Every structure is written in structure tokens, then in C-alpha cells.
Amino acid sequence: MHINSLGALPSNRVDSPVTTADLRINPLVLLVDDDPTGQLMASEALEAEGFDVIEAVDGVEAVQLFAQHKPDIVVMDVVMPRMDGFAACAQIRQSAAGKHVPVLMVTGLNDIDSIKKAYEFGATDFVTKPINFFTLPYRVHYMIRAKATADELRESRAKLDKAQRIAKLGHWEWQTQDDQCLWSAECARILNVSKLGNTLHTLIECIHADDQVMVNALLERTKIDSQRFSTKFRTRTDNADRSRIIQVEAEPDSTGTMVGTLQDITERANAEEQIHNLAYFDLVTGLPNRANLNDMVDNAITKARIGNKKFALLFLDLDRFKQVNDSFGHNVGDALLRSVSTRLGEVIRETDCVGQIDDSVAAIRPPDKIARLGGDEFVVLLDSIERVEDAAYVARRICKSLAKTFQLSETDVHISTTIGISIYPADGKTPDELLKHADVAMYHAKEQGRNCYHFYSQSIHKLSLERFALERDLRESLESGGFHLEYQPKISIRTGDITGVEALVRWEHPTRGRVSPADFIPLAEETGLILPLGEWVLRTACQQMAEWIECGIQPFVMAVNCSSIQLVRTDMTNVIKSALDATGLDPTCLEIELTESLLLQNVEEGIAILQALKSLGLHVSIDDFGTGFSSLSYLKRLPVDKLKIDQSFIRDLNTDPGDAAIVTSMITLAHNLDLTVIAEGVENTEQLGFLRANRCDEIQGFLISRPQPADDLQQWIERFNSQLTDKAA
Ligand code: C2E
Ligand code: MG
Ligand code: MG
């Protein structure tokens, strides 16, 4: 037996990083043959070509030597005593070192059975006897090289598998034509299933129901265009607590097969979300932070610029927050900040649905419009406000809400807040400018004694103060009975009879004097004061009408203006019913005048409300007709009795052919729909002449009478009726 110069070689190439086998200079061949002559010739031929050789005479010895030396190749005869080549080959293959070692079997010439059997027992190749000892070393060289290549391939595949497992990455192939798929083992692990089938359906089944449609659509498109794609989906949660997030990348290869990867990116996506949250949200309150606010304001600027709108930034600073922190500790301080953020959300939500119902403030949606800048500073973004006073309105509500006691872990905490307001675009065109100016305004407010707000612009500030003074006076007058009604008659053009009167509310203020309804009705609507005011008007008018009827004044109809807010926010049917009950007025003597705006907002709801009103037996008219309707097709469906042509069309009736044409069309339209039509704001006989000629039914206006207090109107009616009687006589 020939042993190479390193002597016995306990080596295991696979298990240890550097082995004696690696240190071998020459490749080691285990030569197994019971024929000493053949053995000698083969070993000499191999050694002459630079191999080291160890020799065994039968299978048993071959297995022992293999285990001991772990040679690079085995050249083994088939027929041997004790243990033949097949059995020895099979045993070598069972050992870790022998799994992939090249085994060259020496078979008899034309011994096809042995050749077949050799393969079955794991031989790598065969050579037939008589051996060509000249070419044998080359053959052995080739086999060792092929094994080295195979080893490298196996090693790199193992590394790849390991890397993919670590990266939670699987790969797949998809023949789009016949929908056949191949998946790497990792794919099933990623998708949390034991096995994946060979069509795409198997993948779809693993996808979260909410993402299936999206992925399906993408795959269907890929079937058609075979284009690269990249997408993400969540896995189903049937067998797991939580969905995993899977990233899919795919592109077509040269044959059109889609090849791609699946990667579980849950941890990364979660980390990204966490990083995003840390970067964009305040840890204490969970509100957007300064960086986030900057983006929010940037977006608001873009939106406002495109829509030619305004928006407001409210910069809040909590008064005496430092004292809270110092006296109660930071935990209470943090709890207070969280409660403040909750209250801010509530105020804005309330403002949204109670305070004002115009679109401007209805557009505010908490809490993404509230940010915390740090410390005790918060910012509220009010986008799409119509009037700057809306911002003041919200600021006041905030001050009021935050001034209420906070109960924090059994401690009662009192604070107040001071607010600075900047308006886009008047007070700045960039987030920085707007924020800076809101901050400056906040300092002005602090100078003025905290728990208040201040606009950056003086003129806006003045305006908002006026508005609130008006609101305060309105409230006081409502309580102290500072309102009264005037009544304006309506006349039938055909008969000249009084058909009705319209009740119009009047406000005489001790210092302001008479305030026009055009100025205070919108404010009453915004502040909700229209509800008690409207109810008072309704009752007073019904009461008056009942009294007139009792005095024997010929029954006519009392028209009461009703704001859309009353219809939306109260159960008007009940309010009217109780006014009728309380005054004993016959419902047919009552008419409700509504403007078009409400009916347009939600036609179906408008129809339902009108039907409910009509079911009481009263009349309904559309006031200021022509100023708002976008579609006449709705008009047809509205259960109303009368159209009041807006006075803006009457004013220049005799000089503006356009107005004349509109009025004529309105009259025709009303008649076609079987409605009575009345013109309001009729001031001269020319207008009356035109309306008469065009068969308008009724008129109302200074030509007949200005609105008058009840007693005056009663005398007017008596005079008017007696003149009529005189004429008739
Ligand atoms: P409106 O319901 O269209 O009322 C008609 C307005 O036109 C009244 O103004 C009336 O004084 C005025 N007017 C009447 N005839 C003439 C005329 O010949 N020429 C001119 N230039 N004006 C005329 P007023 O009283 O200032 O009321 C304005 C608006 O305020 C009303 O318009 C109505 O929308 C609202 N309003 C008045 N009272 C109430 C009320 O009690 N409730 C509600 N919700 N709104 C009311
Ligand atoms: Mg009216
Ligand atoms: Mg009107």
C-alpha cells in the first residue's frame, strides 16, 4: 500500500474548514483490486501522473481506508472476495465524506449488467477491463475536476439557499402560457404553507382577501403583456396571528417565462412604519409632529392655491403648562397633553357638525388637522374656510373647551390656552411664514392677557372682534326680547285682494340701532342661534295671525321664512305642529318660505322634509327663486305650492331685456308646473304692468306696502280693504 508523504490523513473536507485533505499537495486515489498485477500497474500509472495512491484488496478494506483517508477518488474493481465493489460503493456512499466522492468502477468488457448495477449502487462512471493504464490517470483527473465543479455548485447552491432563508427570499418561475409554476422551498415557508401547487392559484390562496383583487389583476395583466412588475401583498391570517407583508418582484426571461422572487419584508415594513411614526408623529400624544405639519401645510397651500381658497393656522400655547409640570410631575404633564389633544379633536369634530354647517368648516376633519410642535404648543390647521371669522369661531371654542377642568389621575388641573391665527394667503405663502406669523400673533394674544386669540393681521382681528360682539348682542337680545316682527302684504294681481303677509324679523339694538336681517341672519345661522330665533318668529307670527283671524280680519296666509339650518338641525315638522297647536292656527293659514340652497344640497332628503311639512296641511314656497337652482328637473319633483321670483330679477325688469326674458320664463315654468308665482321687490307700476301682462299671480313690494309692525299693518289692511270695497261699490 502506498501512502503519500503526509502519512495517514484524517481528513474531512466537508465538515472542517481547513482539513489535511485540503493540505494535500497531490490528489489521493483509493485503488481497490484483488489482482496484485493490475493493482501495481494502475498505481504506477497514477503515481507517474502525480497522484498519491492508497490500495485495498477487497471491499471491506476499501471501506476502512476510505473512512480513514477520505481520498479524492475511488477506482474499484467489481469482483472481489469478502465484499464486492457494488457493496463497497454503496457503503462509501452512505458516509458523509463518500456522498459525492467520484467512484470509478472497473467492470468486465461488455458486462452490461455490471455497468447498470454499478450506477444503481452509486458509481460515478465505469471503465472496462482490460484497463488502458495510459489513459487511466487522465480519466481520473477529469473525474476529480468534474467533482470539484459539482462541489462548487453544491456549495454555492447551499450558500444561496442559506442566504435566501436568512433573507426570507424565495424564487419562482411562471410559464404564463400554460400557467405552470415552480417554487423554491423557501416560498412555501414564506407563505406559511406546507406545499405550493404548480399553478398560480396556489399563490392567490395564500393572499389576504383584501389584496387578492389587486394581485389577481396584476397577474392577469402580466399574462397578456409579460412585463416586469413589482408589488406587495399581505398573507392570509388563517394559520398565523398576523399577516406577513410579502414583496414580489418579477421579470420575463429570454423565453418569456416570468421569473421572480418572493420576500417576506414584514420586519422591514414594520420598522419603516415605526421610523415613519417616530419621524412624523409625536410620541406623547400620537398627533402629527412639526415635520408632518410642514407637509400638511404644504398640501393645504397647494390645494388652496388651486381652488383659490383660504385656510387658517391656529397656533396654540397652553398657559401655565410649566406650572402643571413643576407641581404635579411630568406624568401628569404628559396626561394633560394627551387630554388636550383629545379635546382639540372633539372641538373640531363638534365644530364640524354643530357650530357651523356651511361647507367651510364642515371640511375640517380631526385629528389629522391637529399637530403638536413640542412642549405645550399645538397647531390646528383649518383648511378651506370661507370667511376668516370661521377661524376665530373655532379658536373661541378651543379656548372655552380647554378652560374646563381636566381630571388627571385624581388631580384637578386648570389651564387656559392662547391662540395666534394666520391666514393663507394673506399672512404668508409658505408653511414657515404662516407658522411664524401665527406664532407672532400668539405672542400678541399673550400680551393681551392670555386665554384669548389674536389674528396676525390687525384688520382681520378687528373684523372677528366685531363679529363676536354682534354674536354676543344677538344672544342677549334673544334673551331680553329685543326682536319684533314686521309684516309685508302680498296682493293678487288679478283680484287686487290681499293673499297673505310675510313675517320679517327686526332687531332694534339699544346702541347699534336697527340691524338688517341680511347682517344678523347669517350669523344666527352660523352660531345656531337661528334655532331659538326661528322658533320665536314662527310662534309670534302664528300667534299674530290667529289674533287677526279672531278680530275678524279676512283669513289670508301668514308666510314665515325658514332657514335651511332649521330644517336640517331640528325636527321642523314637530316645531311647526306645536306652534300651530299652541296658537290654534289653522295650518292652511301658514306658509313656509324656503330658499333653494337646502333643497339643492340633498334632493332626496329635501323632498322628504318638504313632504313631511306638507303633510301638516300648510303651504310651502321657494323664496328667492332663480338665485340657486342648478337643475330644473329637481323642481318638478319638489312638493311645493309657490315660487317667489327673487327681487334681483324684478329690479331692472323694465330696462334689462335679459331680466324680462328670465321673469317671463319663470312665470311660464311655474304655471306649467301648476305652481302659483309671486314677484317680490315690486317697487313701481311699470314692474307691475309687466308682471300683469305676463300673468304673474301675485306681487309683494314697496309699491304695495313696506313691511310694517302688526298694529300698523292691521290698520293698513283695514284701509286697503275698505278702499277695495269702495272701488267695488
Ligand atoms: P326675503 O325673505 O326674500 O324677504 C324679502 C326682503 O326684501 C325683506 O328684506 C324685505 O324687507 C325686502 N323687500 C320687500 N319689498 C321690497 C322692495 O320693494 N324693494 C326692496 N329693495 N326690498 C324689498 P329684509 O326684511 O331685510 O330681509 C332680508 C332677508 O332676511 C329675507 O329675505 C329673509 O331671507 C331673511 N329674513 C328676514 N326675516 C327672517 C326670519 O324671520 N327668518 C329667516 N330665516 N330669515 C329671515
Ligand atoms: Mg321671504
Ligand atoms: Mg326673497
Short mmCIF file of N, CA and C in Angstrom, two decimals, residues 21 26 43 62 107 138 230 251 291 342 392 417 522 541 549 564 573 611 654 669:
data_model
loop_
_atom_site.label_atom_id
_atom_site.label_comp_id
_atom_site.label_asym_id
_atom_site.label_seq_id
_atom_site.Cartn_x
_atom_site.Cartn_y
_atom_site.Cartn_z
N ALA A 21 -6.91 16.98 4.12
CA ALA A 21 -7.19 16.71 2.72
C ALA A 21 -6.95 17.97 1.89
N ASN A 26 -0.89 16.45 -3.58
CA ASN A 26 -1.35 15.65 -4.72
C ASN A 26 -2.72 15.05 -4.41
N SER A 43 -1.42 1.67 -10.08
CA SER A 43 -0.85 2.64 -9.14
C SER A 43 0.38 3.29 -9.73
N ALA A 62 -11.44 -1.52 1.55
CA ALA A 62 -11.71 -0.26 0.84
C ALA A 62 -12.53 0.69 1.72
N THR A 107 -15.29 -2.71 -14.66
CA THR A 107 -16.17 -3.85 -14.98
C THR A 107 -15.56 -4.66 -16.12
N TYR A 138 -5.67 10.21 -16.80
CA TYR A 138 -6.41 11.37 -17.35
C TYR A 138 -7.89 11.30 -17.00
N SER A 230 -43.66 44.67 -9.88
CA SER A 230 -43.21 44.69 -8.50
C SER A 230 -44.44 45.05 -7.67
N GLU A 251 -39.69 39.45 -13.53
CA GLU A 251 -39.42 39.95 -14.88
C GLU A 251 -39.34 38.77 -15.83
N ALA A 291 -42.62 68.09 11.60
CA ALA A 291 -42.27 67.73 10.22
C ALA A 291 -43.54 67.38 9.43
N THR A 342 -57.09 65.28 22.85
CA THR A 342 -58.42 64.69 22.70
C THR A 342 -59.47 65.80 22.62
N ALA A 392 -61.76 82.33 13.90
CA ALA A 392 -61.96 82.92 15.23
C ALA A 392 -62.99 82.11 16.00
N THR A 417 -55.63 78.52 27.30
CA THR A 417 -54.77 78.50 26.11
C THR A 417 -54.85 79.84 25.38
N PRO A 522 -77.34 85.49 8.77
CA PRO A 522 -76.23 84.55 8.52
C PRO A 522 -75.47 84.21 9.80
N ALA A 541 -95.50 84.79 14.76
CA ALA A 541 -96.27 85.01 13.53
C ALA A 541 -97.59 84.24 13.59
N ILE A 549 -107.25 86.72 12.78
CA ILE A 549 -108.43 85.95 12.37
C ILE A 549 -109.55 86.15 13.40
N SER A 564 -82.49 77.09 6.18
CA SER A 564 -82.16 75.68 5.93
C SER A 564 -81.65 74.98 7.17
N THR A 573 -91.05 69.72 11.46
CA THR A 573 -92.46 69.32 11.42
C THR A 573 -93.07 69.42 12.82
N GLN A 611 -92.18 66.95 2.07
CA GLN A 611 -93.39 66.12 2.14
C GLN A 611 -93.94 66.09 3.56
N ASN A 654 -87.84 96.50 -16.31
CA ASN A 654 -88.27 97.30 -17.45
C ASN A 654 -87.13 97.88 -18.28
N LEU A 669 -92.84 78.72 -16.53
CA LEU A 669 -92.40 77.48 -15.88
C LEU A 669 -93.30 77.15 -14.69
#
